[in-house]
CSV table of C-alpha atoms and ligand atoms in Angstrom, one decimal:
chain,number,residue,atom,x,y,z
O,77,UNK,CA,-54.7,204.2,11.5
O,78,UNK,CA,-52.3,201.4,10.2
O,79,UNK,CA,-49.5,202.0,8.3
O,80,UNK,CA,-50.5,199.5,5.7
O,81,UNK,CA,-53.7,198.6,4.9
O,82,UNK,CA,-54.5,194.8,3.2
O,83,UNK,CA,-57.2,194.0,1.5
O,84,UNK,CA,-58.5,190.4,0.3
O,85,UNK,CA,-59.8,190.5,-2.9
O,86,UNK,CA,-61.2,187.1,-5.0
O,87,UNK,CA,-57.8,185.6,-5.6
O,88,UNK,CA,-55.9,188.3,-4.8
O,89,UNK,CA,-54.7,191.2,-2.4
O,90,UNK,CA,-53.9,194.6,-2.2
O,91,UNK,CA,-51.3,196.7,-0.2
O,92,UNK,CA,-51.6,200.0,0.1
O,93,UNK,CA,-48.5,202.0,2.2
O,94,UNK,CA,-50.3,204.3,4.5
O,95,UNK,CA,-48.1,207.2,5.6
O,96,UNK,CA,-49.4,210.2,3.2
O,97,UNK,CA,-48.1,213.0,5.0
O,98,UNK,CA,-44.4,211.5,4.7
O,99,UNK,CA,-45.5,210.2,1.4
O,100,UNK,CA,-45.4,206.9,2.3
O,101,UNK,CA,-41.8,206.6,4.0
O,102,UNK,CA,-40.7,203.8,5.2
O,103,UNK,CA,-40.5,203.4,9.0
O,104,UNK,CA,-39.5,200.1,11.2
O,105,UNK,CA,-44.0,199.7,11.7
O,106,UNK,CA,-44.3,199.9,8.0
O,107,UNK,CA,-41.3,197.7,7.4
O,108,UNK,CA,-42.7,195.2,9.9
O,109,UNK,CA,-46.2,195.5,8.5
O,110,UNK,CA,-45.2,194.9,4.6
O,111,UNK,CA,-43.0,192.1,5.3
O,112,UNK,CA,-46.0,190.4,7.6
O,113,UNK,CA,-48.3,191.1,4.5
O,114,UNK,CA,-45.7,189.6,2.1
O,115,UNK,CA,-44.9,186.3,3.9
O,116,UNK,CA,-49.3,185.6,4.3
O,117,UNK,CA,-50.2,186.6,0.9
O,118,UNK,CA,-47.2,184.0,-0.2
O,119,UNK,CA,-48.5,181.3,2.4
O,120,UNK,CA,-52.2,182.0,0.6
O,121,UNK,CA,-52.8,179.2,-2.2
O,122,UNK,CA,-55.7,181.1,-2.9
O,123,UNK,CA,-53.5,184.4,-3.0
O,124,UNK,CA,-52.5,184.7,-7.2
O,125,UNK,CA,-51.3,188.2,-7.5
O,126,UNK,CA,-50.6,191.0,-5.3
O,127,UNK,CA,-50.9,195.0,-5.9
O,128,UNK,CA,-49.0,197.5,-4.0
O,129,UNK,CA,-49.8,201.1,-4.2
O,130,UNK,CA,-49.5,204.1,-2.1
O,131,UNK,CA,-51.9,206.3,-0.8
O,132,UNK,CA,-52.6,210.1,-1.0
O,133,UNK,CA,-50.6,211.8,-4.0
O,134,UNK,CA,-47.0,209.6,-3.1
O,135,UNK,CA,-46.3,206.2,-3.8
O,136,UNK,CA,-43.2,205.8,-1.6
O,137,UNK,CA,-40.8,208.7,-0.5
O,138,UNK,CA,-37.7,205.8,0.6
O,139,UNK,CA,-36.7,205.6,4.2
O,140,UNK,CA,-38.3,208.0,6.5
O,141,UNK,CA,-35.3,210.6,6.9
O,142,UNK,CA,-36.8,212.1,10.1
O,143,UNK,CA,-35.9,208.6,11.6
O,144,UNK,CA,-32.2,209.3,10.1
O,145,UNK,CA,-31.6,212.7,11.7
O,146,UNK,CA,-28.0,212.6,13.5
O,147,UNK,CA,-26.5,214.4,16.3
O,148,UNK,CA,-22.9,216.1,15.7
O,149,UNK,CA,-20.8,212.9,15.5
O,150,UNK,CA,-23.0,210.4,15.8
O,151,UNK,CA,-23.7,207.5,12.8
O,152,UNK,CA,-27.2,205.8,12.3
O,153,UNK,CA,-26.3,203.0,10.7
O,154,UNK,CA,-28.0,202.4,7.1
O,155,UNK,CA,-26.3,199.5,6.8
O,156,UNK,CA,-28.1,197.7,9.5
O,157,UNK,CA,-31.7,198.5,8.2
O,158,UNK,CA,-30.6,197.4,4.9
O,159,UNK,CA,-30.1,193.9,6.4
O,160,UNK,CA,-32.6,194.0,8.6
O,161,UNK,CA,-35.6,195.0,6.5
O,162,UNK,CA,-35.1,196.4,2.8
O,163,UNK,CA,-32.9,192.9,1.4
O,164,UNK,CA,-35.5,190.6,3.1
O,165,UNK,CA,-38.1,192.9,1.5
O,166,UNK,CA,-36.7,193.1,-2.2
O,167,UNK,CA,-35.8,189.1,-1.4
O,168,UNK,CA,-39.1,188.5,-0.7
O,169,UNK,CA,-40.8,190.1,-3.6
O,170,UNK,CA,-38.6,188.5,-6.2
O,171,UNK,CA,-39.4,184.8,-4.1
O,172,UNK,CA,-43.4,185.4,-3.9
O,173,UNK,CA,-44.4,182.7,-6.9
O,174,UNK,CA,-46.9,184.6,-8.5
O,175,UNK,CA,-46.7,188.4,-9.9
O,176,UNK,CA,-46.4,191.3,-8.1
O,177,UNK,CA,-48.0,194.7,-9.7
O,178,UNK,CA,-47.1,197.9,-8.4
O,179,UNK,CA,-49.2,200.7,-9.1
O,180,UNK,CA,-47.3,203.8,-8.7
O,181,UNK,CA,-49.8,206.6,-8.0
O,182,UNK,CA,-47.3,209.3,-7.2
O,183,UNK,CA,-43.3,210.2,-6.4
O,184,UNK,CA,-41.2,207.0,-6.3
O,185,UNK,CA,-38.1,208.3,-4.5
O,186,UNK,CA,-35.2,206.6,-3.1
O,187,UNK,CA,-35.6,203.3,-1.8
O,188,UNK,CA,-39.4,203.8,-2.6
O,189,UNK,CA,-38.2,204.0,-6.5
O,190,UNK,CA,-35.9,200.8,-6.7
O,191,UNK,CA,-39.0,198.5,-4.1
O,192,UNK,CA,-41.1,199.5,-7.1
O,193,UNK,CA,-38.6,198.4,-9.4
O,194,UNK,CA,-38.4,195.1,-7.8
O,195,UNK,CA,-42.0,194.3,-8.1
O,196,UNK,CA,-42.9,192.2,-11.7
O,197,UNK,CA,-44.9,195.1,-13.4
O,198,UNK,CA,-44.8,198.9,-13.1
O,199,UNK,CA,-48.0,200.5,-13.5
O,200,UNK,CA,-47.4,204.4,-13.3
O,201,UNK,CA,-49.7,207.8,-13.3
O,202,UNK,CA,-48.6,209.7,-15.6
O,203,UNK,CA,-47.9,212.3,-13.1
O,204,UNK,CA,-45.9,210.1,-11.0
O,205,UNK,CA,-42.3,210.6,-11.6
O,206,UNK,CA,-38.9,208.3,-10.4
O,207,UNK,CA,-36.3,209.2,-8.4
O,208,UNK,CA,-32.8,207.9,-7.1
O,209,UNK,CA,-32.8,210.3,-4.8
O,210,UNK,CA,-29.5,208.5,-2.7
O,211,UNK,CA,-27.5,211.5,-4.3
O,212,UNK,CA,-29.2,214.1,-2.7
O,213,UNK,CA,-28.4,213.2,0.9
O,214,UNK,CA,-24.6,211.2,0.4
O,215,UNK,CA,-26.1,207.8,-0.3
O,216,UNK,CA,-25.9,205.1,-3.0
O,217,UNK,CA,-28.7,203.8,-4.4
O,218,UNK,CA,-30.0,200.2,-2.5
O,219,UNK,CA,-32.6,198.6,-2.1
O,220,UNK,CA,-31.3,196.6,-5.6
O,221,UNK,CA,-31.0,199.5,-6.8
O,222,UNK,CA,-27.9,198.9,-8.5
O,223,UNK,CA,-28.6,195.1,-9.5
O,224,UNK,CA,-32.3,196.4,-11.5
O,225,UNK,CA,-31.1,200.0,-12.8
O,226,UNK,CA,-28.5,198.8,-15.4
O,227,UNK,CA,-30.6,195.9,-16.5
O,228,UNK,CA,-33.5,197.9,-16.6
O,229,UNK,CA,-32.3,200.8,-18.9
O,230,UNK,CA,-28.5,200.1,-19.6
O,231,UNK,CA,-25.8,201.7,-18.0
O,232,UNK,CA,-25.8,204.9,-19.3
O,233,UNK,CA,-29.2,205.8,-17.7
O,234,UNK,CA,-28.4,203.9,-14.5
O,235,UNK,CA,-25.7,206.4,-13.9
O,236,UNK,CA,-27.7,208.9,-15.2
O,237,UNK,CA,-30.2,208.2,-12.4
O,238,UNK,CA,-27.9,207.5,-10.2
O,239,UNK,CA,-25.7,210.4,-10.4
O,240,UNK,CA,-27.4,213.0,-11.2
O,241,UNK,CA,-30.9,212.5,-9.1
O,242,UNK,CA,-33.3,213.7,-11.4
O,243,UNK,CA,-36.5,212.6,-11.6
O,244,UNK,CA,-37.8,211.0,-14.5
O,245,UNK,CA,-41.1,211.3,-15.6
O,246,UNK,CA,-43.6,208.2,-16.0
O,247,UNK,CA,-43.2,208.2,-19.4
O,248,UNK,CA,-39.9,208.9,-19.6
O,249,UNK,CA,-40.0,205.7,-17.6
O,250,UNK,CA,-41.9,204.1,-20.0
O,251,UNK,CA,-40.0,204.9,-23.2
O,252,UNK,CA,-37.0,203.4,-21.5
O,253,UNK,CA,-38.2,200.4,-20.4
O,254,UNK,CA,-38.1,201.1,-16.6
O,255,UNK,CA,-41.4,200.0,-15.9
O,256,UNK,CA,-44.1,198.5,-18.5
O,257,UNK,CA,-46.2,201.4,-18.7
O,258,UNK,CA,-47.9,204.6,-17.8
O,259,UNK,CA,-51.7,205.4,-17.5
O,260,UNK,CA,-54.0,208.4,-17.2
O,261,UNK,CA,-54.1,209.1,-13.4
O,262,UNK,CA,-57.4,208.5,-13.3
O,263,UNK,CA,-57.1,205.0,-15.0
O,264,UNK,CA,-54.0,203.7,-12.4
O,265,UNK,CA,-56.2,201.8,-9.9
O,266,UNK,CA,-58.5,200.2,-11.9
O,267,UNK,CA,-55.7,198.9,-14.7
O,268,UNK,CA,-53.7,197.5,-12.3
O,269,UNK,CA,-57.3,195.8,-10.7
O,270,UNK,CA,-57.8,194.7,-13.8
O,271,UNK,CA,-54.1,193.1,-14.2
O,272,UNK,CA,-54.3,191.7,-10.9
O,273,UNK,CA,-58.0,190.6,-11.8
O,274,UNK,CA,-56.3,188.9,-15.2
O,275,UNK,CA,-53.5,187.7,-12.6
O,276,UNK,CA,-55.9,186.0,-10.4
O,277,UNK,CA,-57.8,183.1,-13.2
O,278,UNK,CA,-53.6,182.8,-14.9
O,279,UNK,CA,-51.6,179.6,-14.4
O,280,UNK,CA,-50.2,180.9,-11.8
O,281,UNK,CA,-48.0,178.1,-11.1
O,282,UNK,CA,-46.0,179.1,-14.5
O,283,UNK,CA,-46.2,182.7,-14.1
O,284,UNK,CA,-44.2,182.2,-10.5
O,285,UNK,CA,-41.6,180.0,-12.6
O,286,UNK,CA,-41.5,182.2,-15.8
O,287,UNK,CA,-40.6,184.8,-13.0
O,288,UNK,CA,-37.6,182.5,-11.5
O,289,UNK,CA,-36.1,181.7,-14.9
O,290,UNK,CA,-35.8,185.3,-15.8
O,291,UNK,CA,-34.2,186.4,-12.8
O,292,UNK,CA,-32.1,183.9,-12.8
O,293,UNK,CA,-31.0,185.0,-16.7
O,294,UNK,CA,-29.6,188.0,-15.0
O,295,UNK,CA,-26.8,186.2,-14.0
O,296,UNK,CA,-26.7,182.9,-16.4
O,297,UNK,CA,-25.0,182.3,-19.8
O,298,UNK,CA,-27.0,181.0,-22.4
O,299,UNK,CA,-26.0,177.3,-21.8
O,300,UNK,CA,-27.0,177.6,-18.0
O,301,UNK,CA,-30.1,179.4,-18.6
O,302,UNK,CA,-30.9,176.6,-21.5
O,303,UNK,CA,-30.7,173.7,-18.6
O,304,UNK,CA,-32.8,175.9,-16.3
O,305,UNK,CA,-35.6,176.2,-18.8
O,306,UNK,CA,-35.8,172.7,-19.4
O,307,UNK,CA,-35.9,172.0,-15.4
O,308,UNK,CA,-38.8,174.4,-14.7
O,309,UNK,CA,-40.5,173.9,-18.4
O,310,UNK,CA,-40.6,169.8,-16.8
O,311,UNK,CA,-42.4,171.1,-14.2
O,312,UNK,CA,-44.7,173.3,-16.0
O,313,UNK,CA,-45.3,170.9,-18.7
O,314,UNK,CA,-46.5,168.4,-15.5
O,315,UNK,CA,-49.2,171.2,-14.4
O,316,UNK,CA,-52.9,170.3,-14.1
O,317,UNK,CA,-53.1,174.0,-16.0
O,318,UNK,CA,-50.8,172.9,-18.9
O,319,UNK,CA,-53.3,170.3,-19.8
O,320,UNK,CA,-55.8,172.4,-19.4
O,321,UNK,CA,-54.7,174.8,-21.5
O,322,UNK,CA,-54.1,172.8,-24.3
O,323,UNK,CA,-57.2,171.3,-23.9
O,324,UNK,CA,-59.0,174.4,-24.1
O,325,UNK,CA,-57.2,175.7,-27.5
O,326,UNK,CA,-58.2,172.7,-28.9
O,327,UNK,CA,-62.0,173.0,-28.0
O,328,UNK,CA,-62.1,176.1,-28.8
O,329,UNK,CA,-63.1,177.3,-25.5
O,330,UNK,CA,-61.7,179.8,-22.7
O,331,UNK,CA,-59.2,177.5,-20.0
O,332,UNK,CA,-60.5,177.4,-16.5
O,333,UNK,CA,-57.0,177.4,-14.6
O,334,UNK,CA,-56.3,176.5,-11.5
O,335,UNK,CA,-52.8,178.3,-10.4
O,336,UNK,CA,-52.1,174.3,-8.7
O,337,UNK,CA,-48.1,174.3,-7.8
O,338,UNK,CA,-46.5,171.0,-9.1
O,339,UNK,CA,-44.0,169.0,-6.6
O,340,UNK,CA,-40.5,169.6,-7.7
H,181,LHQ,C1,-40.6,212.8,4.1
H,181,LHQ,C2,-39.8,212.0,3.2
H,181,LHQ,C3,-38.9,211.1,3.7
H,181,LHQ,C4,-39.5,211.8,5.8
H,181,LHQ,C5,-41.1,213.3,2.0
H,181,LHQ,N1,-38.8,211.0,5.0
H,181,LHQ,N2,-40.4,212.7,5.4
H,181,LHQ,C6,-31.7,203.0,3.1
H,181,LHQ,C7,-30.9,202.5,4.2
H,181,LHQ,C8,-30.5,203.3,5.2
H,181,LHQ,C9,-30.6,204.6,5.4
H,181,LHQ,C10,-31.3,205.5,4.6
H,181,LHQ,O1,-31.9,205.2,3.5
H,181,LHQ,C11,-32.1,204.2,2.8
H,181,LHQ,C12,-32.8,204.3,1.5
H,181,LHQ,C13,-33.4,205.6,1.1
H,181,LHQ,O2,-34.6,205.6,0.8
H,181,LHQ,S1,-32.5,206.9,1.1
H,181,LHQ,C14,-33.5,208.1,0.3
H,181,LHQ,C15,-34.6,208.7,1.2
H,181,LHQ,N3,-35.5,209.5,0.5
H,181,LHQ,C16,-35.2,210.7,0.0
H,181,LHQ,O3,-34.1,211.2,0.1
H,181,LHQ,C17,-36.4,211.4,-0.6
H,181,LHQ,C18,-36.8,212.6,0.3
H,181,LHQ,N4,-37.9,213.3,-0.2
H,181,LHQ,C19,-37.9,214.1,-1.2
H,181,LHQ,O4,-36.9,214.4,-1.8
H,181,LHQ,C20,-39.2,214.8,-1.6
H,181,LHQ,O5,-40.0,214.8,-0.5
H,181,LHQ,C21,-39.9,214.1,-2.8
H,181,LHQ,C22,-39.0,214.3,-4.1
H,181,LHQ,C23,-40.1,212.6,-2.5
H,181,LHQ,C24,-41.3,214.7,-3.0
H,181,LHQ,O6,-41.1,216.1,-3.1
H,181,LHQ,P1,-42.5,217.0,-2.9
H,181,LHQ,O7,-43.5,216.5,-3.8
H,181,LHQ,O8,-42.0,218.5,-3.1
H,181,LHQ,O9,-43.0,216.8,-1.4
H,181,LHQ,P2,-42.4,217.3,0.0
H,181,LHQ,O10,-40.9,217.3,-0.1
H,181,LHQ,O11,-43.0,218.6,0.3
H,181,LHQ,O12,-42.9,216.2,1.0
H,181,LHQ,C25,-44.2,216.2,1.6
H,181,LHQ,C26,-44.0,215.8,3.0
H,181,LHQ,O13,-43.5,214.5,3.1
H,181,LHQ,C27,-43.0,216.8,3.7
H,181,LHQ,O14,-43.5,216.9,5.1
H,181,LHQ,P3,-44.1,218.3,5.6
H,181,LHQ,O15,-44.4,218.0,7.0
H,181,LHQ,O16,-43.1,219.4,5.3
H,181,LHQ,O17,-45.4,218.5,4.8
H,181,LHQ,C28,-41.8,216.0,3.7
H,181,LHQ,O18,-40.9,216.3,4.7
H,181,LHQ,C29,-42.3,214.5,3.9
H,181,LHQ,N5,-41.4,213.6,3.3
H,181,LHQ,N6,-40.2,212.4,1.9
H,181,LHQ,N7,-38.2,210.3,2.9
């Protein structure tokens, strides 16, 4: 059975990690697999959103820790894995130009936690809960951990997470602006289908820049961000879909967009 399963839906795909009985950890396979998956959905120009979920009752339990078990003196070392697969991955979500939904049907622990925080929107069971679990076993948290934490939920939960390892309930989650919102269990699936559904007939082209301008914001003052608006809201304002749009609000009618990219 493969460790991820992709499916190809009209206009977009989903990914769904597939190691239940270690809740989804990541291994090198899975790593290999989900970066494959990434870099084809992103080549796609038919591909205009993406779902990732997790199946059986995890979404992600972090790195598989079985792979991490060390002999007396000897040092496995996390660094190179972080380099080697979980940057690239959290890299490559933030660079895919369309949105990424995460639908976070169970435990999101560890690195499995913060690669959900790096997707665009957080859909989460309400039985799911989130968890920095880096504390627990002499770690810090990665995987952008540290970078989406504070400007997720401030610093005082970021440390709070961080620290003390606890996990936080979907609605917890929710109240604190960690992810944009829970659902009934039952409901996970098809919301974020539906999202992804909504996703797949957007103007795409502006979605994927809306998501590089406020990334970039992270880091930006006001003055920088200002110029980068008006460079990407050129581009935008070039788009077959722009036109479209404004056509449509002015015949009163529902815009057909395409998702075209505009040169830069
Ligand atoms: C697992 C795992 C797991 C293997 C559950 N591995 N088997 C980056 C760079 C370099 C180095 C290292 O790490 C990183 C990033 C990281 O992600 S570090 C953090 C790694 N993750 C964790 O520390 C979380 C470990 N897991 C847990 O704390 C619990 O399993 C959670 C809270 C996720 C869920 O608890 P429960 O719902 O009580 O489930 P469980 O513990 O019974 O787990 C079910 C099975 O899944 C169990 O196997 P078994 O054979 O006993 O049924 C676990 O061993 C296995 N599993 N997480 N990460």
């Amino acid at each position: 059975m493969s460790v991820l399963l992709v499916e190809k839906r009209d206009g977009y795909r989903v990914l769904t990690l597939n190691r239940p009985e270690r809740l989804n950890a990541f291994n090198v396979p899975l790593h290999e697999a989900l970066q494959a998956a990434i870099d084809e959905a992103g080549a796609d120009e038919s591909c205009r959103a993406l779902l990732i979920t997790g199946a059986g009752r995890g979404f992600c339990s972090g790195q598989d820790l079985h792979d991490r078990l060390m002999k007396p003196g000897e040092a496995v070392a996390a660094g190179q894995s972080l380099l080697k697969h979980y940057n690239p991955l959290v890299r490559k979500l933030r660079a895919l130009p369309f949105p990424v939904v995460a639908a976070v049907n169970g435990v999101a622990a560890g690195a499995g936690c913060n690669f959900a925080l790096a997707c665009d929107i957080v859909l989460a069971a309400r039985s799911a809960t989130f968890v920095e679990a880096f504390a627990r076993i002499g770690l810090i948290p990665d995987v952008g951990g540290t970078w989406f934490l504070p400007r997720l939920v401030g610093l005082a939960r970021a440390r709070g997470m961080a620290l003390l390892a606890e996990p936080i309930s979907a609605e917890q989650a929710e109240s604190w602006g960690l992810i944009w919102k829970a659902v009934d269990d039952g409901q996970l699936i098809s919301e974020a289908e539906k999202m992804c559904e909504h996703f797949a007939k957007a103007p795409t082209f502006a979605l994927g820049l809306a998501k590089r301008a406020l990334d970039a914001s992270m880091s930006n003052d006001l003055e920088a961000q200002l110029q980068l608006e008006y460079e990407l809201q050129k581009l935008a304002g070039s788009s077959a879909d722009y036109a479209e749009g404004v056509r449509a609000f002015i015949e009163k009618r529902k815009a057909v967009f395409s998702g075209a990219k505009v040169k830069a």
